[in-house]
mmCIF file of C-alpha atoms and ligand atoms in Angstrom:
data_model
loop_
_atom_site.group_PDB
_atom_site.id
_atom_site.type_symbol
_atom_site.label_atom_id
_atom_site.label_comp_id
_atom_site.label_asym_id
_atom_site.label_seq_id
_atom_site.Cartn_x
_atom_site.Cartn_y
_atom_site.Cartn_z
ATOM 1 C CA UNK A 1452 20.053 23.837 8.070
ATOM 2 C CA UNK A 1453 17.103 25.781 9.615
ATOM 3 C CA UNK A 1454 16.143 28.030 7.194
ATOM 4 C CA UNK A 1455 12.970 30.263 8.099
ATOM 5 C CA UNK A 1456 10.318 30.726 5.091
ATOM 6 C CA UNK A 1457 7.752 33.741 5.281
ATOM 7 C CA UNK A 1458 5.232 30.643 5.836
ATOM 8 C CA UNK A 1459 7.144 29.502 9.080
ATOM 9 C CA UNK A 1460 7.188 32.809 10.875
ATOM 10 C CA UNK A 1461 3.729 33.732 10.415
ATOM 11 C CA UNK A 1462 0.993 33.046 12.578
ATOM 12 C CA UNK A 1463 -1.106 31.937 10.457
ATOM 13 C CA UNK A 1464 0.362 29.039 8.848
ATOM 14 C CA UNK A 1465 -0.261 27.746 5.029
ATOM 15 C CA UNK A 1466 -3.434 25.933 4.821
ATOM 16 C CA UNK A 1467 -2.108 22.579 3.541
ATOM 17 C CA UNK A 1468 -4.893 19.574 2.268
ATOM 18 C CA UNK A 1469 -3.893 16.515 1.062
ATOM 19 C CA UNK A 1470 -6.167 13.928 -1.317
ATOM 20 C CA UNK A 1471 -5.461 11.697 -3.176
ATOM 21 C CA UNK A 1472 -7.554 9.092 -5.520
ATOM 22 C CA UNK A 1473 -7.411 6.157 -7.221
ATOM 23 C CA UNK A 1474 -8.862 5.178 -10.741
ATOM 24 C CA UNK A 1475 -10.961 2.233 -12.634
ATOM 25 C CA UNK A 1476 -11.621 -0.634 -9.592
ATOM 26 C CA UNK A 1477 -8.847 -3.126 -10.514
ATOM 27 C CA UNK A 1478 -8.166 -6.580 -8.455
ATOM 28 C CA UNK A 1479 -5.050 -4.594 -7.215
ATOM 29 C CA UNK A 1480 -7.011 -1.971 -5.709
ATOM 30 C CA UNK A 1481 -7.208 -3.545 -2.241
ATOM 31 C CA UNK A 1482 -3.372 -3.453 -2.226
ATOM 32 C CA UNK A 1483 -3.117 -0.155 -2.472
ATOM 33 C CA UNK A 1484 -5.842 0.647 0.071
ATOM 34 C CA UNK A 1485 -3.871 -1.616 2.134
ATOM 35 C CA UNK A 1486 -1.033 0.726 2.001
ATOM 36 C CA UNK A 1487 -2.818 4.017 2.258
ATOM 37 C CA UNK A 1488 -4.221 2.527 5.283
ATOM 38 C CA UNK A 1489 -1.129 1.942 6.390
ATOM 39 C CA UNK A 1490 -0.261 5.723 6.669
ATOM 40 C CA UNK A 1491 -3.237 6.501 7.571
ATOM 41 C CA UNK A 1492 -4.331 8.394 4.700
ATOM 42 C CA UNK A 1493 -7.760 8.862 2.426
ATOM 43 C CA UNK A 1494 -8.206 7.848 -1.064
ATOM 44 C CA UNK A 1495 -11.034 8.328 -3.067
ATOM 45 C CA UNK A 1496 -11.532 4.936 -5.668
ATOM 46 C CA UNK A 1497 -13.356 5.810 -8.944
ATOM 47 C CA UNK A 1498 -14.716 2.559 -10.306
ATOM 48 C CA UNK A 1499 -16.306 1.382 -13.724
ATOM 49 C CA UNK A 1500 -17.768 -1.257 -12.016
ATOM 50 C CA UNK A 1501 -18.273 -3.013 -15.606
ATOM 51 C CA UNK A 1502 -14.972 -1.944 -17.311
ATOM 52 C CA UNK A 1503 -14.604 -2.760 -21.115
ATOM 53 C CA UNK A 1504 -10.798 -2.193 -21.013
ATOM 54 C CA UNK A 1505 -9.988 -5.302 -18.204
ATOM 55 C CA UNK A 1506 -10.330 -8.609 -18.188
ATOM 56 C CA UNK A 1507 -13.113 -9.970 -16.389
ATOM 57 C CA UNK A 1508 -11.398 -11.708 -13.887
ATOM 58 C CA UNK A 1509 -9.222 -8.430 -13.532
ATOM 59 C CA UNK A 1510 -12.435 -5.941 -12.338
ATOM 60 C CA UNK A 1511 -12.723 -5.532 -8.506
ATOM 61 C CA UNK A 1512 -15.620 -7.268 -7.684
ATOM 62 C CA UNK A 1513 -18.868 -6.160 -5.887
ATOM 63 C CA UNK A 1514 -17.484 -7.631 -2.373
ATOM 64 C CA UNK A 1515 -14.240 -5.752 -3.189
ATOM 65 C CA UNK A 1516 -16.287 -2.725 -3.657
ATOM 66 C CA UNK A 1517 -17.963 -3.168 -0.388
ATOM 67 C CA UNK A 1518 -14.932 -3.238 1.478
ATOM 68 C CA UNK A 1519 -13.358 -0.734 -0.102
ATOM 69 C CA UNK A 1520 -15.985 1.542 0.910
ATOM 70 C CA UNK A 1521 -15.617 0.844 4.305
ATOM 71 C CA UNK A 1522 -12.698 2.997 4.927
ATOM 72 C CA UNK A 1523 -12.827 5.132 1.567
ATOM 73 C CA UNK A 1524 -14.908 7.092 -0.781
ATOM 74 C CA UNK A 1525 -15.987 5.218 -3.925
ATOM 75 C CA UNK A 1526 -16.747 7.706 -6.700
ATOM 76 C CA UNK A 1527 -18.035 7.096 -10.218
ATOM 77 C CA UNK A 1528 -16.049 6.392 -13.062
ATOM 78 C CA UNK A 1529 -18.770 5.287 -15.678
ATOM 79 C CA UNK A 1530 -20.314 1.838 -16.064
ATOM 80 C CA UNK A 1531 -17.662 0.719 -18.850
ATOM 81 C CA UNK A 1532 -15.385 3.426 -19.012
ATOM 82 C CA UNK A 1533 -15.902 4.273 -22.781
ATOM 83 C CA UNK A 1534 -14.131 7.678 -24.171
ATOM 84 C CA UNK A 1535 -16.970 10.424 -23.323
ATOM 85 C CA UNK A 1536 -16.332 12.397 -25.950
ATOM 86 C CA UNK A 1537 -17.017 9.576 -28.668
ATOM 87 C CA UNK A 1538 -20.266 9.096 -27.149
ATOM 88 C CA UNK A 1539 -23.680 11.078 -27.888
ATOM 89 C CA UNK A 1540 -25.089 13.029 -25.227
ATOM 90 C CA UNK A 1541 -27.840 10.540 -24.901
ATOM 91 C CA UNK A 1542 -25.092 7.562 -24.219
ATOM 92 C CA UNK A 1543 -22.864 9.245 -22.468
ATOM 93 C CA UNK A 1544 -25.347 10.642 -19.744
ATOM 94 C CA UNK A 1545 -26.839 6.927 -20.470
ATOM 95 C CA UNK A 1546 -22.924 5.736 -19.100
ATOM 96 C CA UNK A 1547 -22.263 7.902 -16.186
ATOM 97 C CA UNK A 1548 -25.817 7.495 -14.674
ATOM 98 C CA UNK A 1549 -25.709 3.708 -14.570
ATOM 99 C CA UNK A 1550 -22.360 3.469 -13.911
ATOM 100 C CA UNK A 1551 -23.795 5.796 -9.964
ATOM 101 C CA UNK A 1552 -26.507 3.498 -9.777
ATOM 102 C CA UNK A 1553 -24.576 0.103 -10.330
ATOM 103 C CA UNK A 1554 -21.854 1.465 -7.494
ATOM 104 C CA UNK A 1555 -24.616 2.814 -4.934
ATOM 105 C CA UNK A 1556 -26.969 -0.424 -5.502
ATOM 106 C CA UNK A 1557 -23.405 -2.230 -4.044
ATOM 107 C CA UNK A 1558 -22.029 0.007 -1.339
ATOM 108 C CA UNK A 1559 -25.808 1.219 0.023
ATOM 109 C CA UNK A 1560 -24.563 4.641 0.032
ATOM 110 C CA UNK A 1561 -24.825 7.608 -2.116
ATOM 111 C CA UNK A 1562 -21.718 8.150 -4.558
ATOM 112 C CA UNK A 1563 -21.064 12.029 -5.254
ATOM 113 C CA UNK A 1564 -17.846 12.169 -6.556
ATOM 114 C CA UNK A 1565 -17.025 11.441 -10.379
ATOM 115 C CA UNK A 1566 -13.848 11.106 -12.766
ATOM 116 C CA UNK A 1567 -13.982 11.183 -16.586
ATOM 117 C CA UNK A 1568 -12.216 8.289 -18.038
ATOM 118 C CA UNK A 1569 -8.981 9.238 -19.263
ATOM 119 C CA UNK A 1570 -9.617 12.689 -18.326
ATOM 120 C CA UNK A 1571 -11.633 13.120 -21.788
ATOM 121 C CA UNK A 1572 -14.968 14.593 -21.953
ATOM 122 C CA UNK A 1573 -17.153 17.837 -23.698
ATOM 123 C CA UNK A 1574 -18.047 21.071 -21.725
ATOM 124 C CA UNK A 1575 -21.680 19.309 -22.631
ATOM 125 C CA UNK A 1576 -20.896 16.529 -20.242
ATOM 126 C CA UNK A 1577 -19.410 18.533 -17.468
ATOM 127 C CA UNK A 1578 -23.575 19.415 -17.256
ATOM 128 C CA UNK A 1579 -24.482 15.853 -17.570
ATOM 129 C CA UNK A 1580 -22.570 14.567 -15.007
ATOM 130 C CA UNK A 1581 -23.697 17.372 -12.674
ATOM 131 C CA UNK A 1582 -27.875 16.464 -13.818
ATOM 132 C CA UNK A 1583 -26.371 12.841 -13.063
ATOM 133 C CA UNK A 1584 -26.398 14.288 -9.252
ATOM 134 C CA UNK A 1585 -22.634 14.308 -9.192
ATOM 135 C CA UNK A 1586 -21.194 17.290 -7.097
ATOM 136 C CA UNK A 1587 -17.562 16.852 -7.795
ATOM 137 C CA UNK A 1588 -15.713 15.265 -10.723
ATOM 138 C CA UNK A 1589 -11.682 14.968 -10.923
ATOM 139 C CA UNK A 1590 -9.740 15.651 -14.173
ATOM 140 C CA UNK A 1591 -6.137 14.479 -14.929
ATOM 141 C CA UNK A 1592 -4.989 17.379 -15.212
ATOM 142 C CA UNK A 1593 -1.899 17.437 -13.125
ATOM 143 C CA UNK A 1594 0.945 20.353 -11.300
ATOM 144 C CA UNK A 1595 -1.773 21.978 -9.650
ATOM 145 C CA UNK A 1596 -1.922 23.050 -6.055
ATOM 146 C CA UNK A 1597 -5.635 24.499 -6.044
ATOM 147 C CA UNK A 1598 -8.330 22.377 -6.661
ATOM 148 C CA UNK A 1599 -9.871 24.449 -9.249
ATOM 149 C CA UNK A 1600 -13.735 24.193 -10.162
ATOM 150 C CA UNK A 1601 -15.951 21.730 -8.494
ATOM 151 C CA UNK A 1602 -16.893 19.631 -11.706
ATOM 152 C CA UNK A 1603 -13.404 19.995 -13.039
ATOM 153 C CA UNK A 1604 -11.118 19.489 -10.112
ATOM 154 C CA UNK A 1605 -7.519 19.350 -11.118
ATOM 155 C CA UNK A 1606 -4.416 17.476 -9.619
ATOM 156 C CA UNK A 1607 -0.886 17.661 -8.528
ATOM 157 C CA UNK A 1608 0.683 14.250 -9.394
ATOM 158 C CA UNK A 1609 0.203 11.315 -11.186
ATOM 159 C CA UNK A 1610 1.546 8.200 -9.699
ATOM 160 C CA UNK A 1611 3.501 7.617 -13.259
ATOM 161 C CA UNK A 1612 6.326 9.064 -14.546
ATOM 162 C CA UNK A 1613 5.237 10.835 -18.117
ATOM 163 C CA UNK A 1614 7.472 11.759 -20.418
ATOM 164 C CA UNK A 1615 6.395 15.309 -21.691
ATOM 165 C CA UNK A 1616 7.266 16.234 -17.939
ATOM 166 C CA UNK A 1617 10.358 17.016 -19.054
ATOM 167 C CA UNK A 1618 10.437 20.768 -19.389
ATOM 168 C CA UNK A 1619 7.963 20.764 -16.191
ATOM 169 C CA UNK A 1620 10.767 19.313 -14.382
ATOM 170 C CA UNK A 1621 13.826 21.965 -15.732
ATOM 171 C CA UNK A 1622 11.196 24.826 -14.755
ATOM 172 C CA UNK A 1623 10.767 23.190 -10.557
ATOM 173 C CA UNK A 1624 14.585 22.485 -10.293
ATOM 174 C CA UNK A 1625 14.877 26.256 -11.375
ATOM 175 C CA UNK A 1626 17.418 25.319 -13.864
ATOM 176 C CA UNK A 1627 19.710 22.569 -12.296
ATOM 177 C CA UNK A 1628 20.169 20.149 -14.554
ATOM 178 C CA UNK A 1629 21.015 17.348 -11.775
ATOM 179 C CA UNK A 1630 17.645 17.648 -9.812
ATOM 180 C CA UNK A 1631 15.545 18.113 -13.293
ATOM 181 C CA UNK A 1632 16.559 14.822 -14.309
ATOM 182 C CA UNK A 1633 15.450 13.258 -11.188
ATOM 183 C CA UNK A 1634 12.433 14.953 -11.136
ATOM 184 C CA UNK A 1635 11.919 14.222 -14.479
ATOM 185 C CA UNK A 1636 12.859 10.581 -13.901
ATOM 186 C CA UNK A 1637 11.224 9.570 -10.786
ATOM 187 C CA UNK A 1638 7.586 10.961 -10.605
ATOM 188 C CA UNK A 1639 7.833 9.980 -6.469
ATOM 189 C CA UNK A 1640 10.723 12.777 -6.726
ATOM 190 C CA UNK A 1641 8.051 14.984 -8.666
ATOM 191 C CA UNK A 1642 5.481 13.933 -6.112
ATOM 192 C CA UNK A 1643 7.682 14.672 -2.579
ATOM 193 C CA UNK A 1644 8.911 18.273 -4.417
ATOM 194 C CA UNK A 1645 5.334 19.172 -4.690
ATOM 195 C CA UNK A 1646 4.202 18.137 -1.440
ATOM 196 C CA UNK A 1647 7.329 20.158 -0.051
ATOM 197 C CA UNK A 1648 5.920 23.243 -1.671
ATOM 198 C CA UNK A 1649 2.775 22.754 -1.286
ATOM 199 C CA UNK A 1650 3.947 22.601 2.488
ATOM 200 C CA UNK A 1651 5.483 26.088 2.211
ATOM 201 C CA UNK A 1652 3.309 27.540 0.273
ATOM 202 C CA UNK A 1653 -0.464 26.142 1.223
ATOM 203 C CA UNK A 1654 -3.073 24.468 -1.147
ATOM 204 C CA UNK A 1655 -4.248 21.053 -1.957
ATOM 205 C CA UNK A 1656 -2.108 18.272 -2.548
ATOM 206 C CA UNK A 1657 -4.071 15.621 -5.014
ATOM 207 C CA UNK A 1658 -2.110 12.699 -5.865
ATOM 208 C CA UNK A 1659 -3.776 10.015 -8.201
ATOM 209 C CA UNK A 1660 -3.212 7.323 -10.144
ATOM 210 C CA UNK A 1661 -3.675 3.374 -10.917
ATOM 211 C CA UNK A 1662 -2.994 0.128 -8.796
ATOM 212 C CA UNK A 1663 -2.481 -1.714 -12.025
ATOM 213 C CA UNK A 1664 0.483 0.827 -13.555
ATOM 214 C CA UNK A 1665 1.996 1.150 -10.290
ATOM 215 C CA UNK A 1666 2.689 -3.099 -10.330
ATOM 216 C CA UNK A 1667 3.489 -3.088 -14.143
ATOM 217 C CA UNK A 1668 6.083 -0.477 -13.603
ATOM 218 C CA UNK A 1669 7.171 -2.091 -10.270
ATOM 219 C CA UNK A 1670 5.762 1.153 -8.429
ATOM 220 C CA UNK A 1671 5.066 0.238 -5.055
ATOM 221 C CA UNK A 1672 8.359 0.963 -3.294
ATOM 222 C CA UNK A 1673 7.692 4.370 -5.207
ATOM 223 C CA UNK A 1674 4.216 4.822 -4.025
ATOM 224 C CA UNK A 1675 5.087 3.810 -0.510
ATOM 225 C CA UNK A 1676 8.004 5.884 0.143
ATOM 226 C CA UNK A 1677 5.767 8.833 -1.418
ATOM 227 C CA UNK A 1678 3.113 7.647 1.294
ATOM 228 C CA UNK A 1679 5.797 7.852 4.054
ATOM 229 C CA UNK A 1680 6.459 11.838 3.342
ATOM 230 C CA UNK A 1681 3.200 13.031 3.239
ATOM 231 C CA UNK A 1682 1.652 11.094 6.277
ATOM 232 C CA UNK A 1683 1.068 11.916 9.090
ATOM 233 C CA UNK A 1684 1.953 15.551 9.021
ATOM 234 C CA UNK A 1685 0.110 17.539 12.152
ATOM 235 C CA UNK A 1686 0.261 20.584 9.699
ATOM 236 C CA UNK A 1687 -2.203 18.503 7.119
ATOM 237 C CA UNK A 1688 -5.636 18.510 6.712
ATOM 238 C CA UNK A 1689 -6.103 14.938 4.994
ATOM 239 C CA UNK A 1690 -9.133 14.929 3.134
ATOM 240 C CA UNK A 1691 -11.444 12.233 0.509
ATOM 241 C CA UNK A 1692 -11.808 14.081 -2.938
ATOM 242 C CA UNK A 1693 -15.550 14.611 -1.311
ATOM 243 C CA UNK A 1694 -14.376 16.475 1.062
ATOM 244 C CA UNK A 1695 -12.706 18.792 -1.132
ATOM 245 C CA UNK A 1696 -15.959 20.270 -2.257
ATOM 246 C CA UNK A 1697 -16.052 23.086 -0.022
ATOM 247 C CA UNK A 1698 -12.624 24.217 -1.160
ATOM 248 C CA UNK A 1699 -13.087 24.242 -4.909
ATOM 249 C CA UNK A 1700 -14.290 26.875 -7.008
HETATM 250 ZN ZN1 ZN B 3278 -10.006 5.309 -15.688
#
């Protein structure tokens, strides 16, 4: 079937960007660079270089880091990643300034790009993370196909299938109960249907998510054949969540 969208037959076709990133600097982390390298494609990892919520032994360590950052962007992610919001101002700015300093003092680069553990945090510590000399920080706020504003950049899909996607999913399958329960099953369904639109209809594509969820859910044939459909596209602009900057808000 060769069916002609408006987008097709215009000259000036939909600007299409696709990120994606990668949270909290896990052992597994390496893995999954392994496959975005792969298919060629960026990934910005956001790293609590001193997480509270692994095991020692489970935290990427510092010559992980480094070679990480040879081939993506490492953005901040806290030094601990504590809940922001259950933090004083002091404590918090206190968390997200080490946290820069502990990843830069490893890589030997500056880190510009921040995410706010679990997605939490104050319109207070949107400022502090911008005094922190952070330019860009990424939400988890997902089924979004424009990057939104700068400090609170949202994202299209989250390499985990959710369950209050449910009504999401009925509203994309436009009311066909067969394809909203495979959306609403299979988040690499969710993840190819909004990479086909975003195709059509132009924006950013921002997939994110975590190397340890993806192996305790058994993920990876998920992630990869996700990988597969948005590589390589000539159409795409593939871009590190840095680079986004100059198309937020
Ligand atoms: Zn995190």
């Amino acid at each position: 079937m060769n069916t002609t969208t408006s987008a097709d037959s215009s000259t000036d076709r939909p600007r299409v960007t696709v990120t994606t990133s990668w949270d909290d600097g896990h052992v597994l982390d390496p893995r999954l660079a392994a496959l975005l390298s792969r298919y060629r494609l960026p990934g910005t990892f956001y790293i609590a270089p001193r997480n509270l919520e692994f095991a020692p032994a489970d935290r990427l360590p510092a010559a992980g880091i480094r070679e990480l950052a040879e081939q993506f962007e490492i953005g901040g992610h806290t030094l601990t990643h504590r809940r922001l919001p259950q933090l004083s101002d002091a404590a918090a700015a206190e968390e997200i300034r080490t946290g820069r300093i502990e990843l830069e003092d490893i890589i030997g680069r500056p880190v510009t790009s921040f995410c706010y553990p679990r997605g939490e945090y104050t319109p207070e510590q949107v400022q502090l993370v911008e005094q922190a000399g952070f330019t860009l920080a990424r939400t988890v706020r997902r089924s979004s196909l424009a990057p939104g504003r700068a400090l609170e950049l949202g994202t299209t899909v989250n390499a985990y299938a959710h369950r209050v996607d449910g009504p999401l999913a009925l509203r994309l399958a436009a009311g066909r109960p067969w394809r909203a329960a495979r959306l609403f099953l299979a988040w690499d369904e969710l993840a190819i249907h909004w990479f086909d639109r975003c195709l059509r209809e132009g924006g950013v594509f921002h997939l994110w998510g975590h190397s340890w969820e993806v192996e305790a859910r058994g993920d990876w044939w998920r992630l990869e054949r996700v990988l597969a459909h948005i590589a390589f596209r000539p159409q795409v602009a593939y871009r590190t969540n840095r680079e986004l900057l100059q198309l937020a808000a």
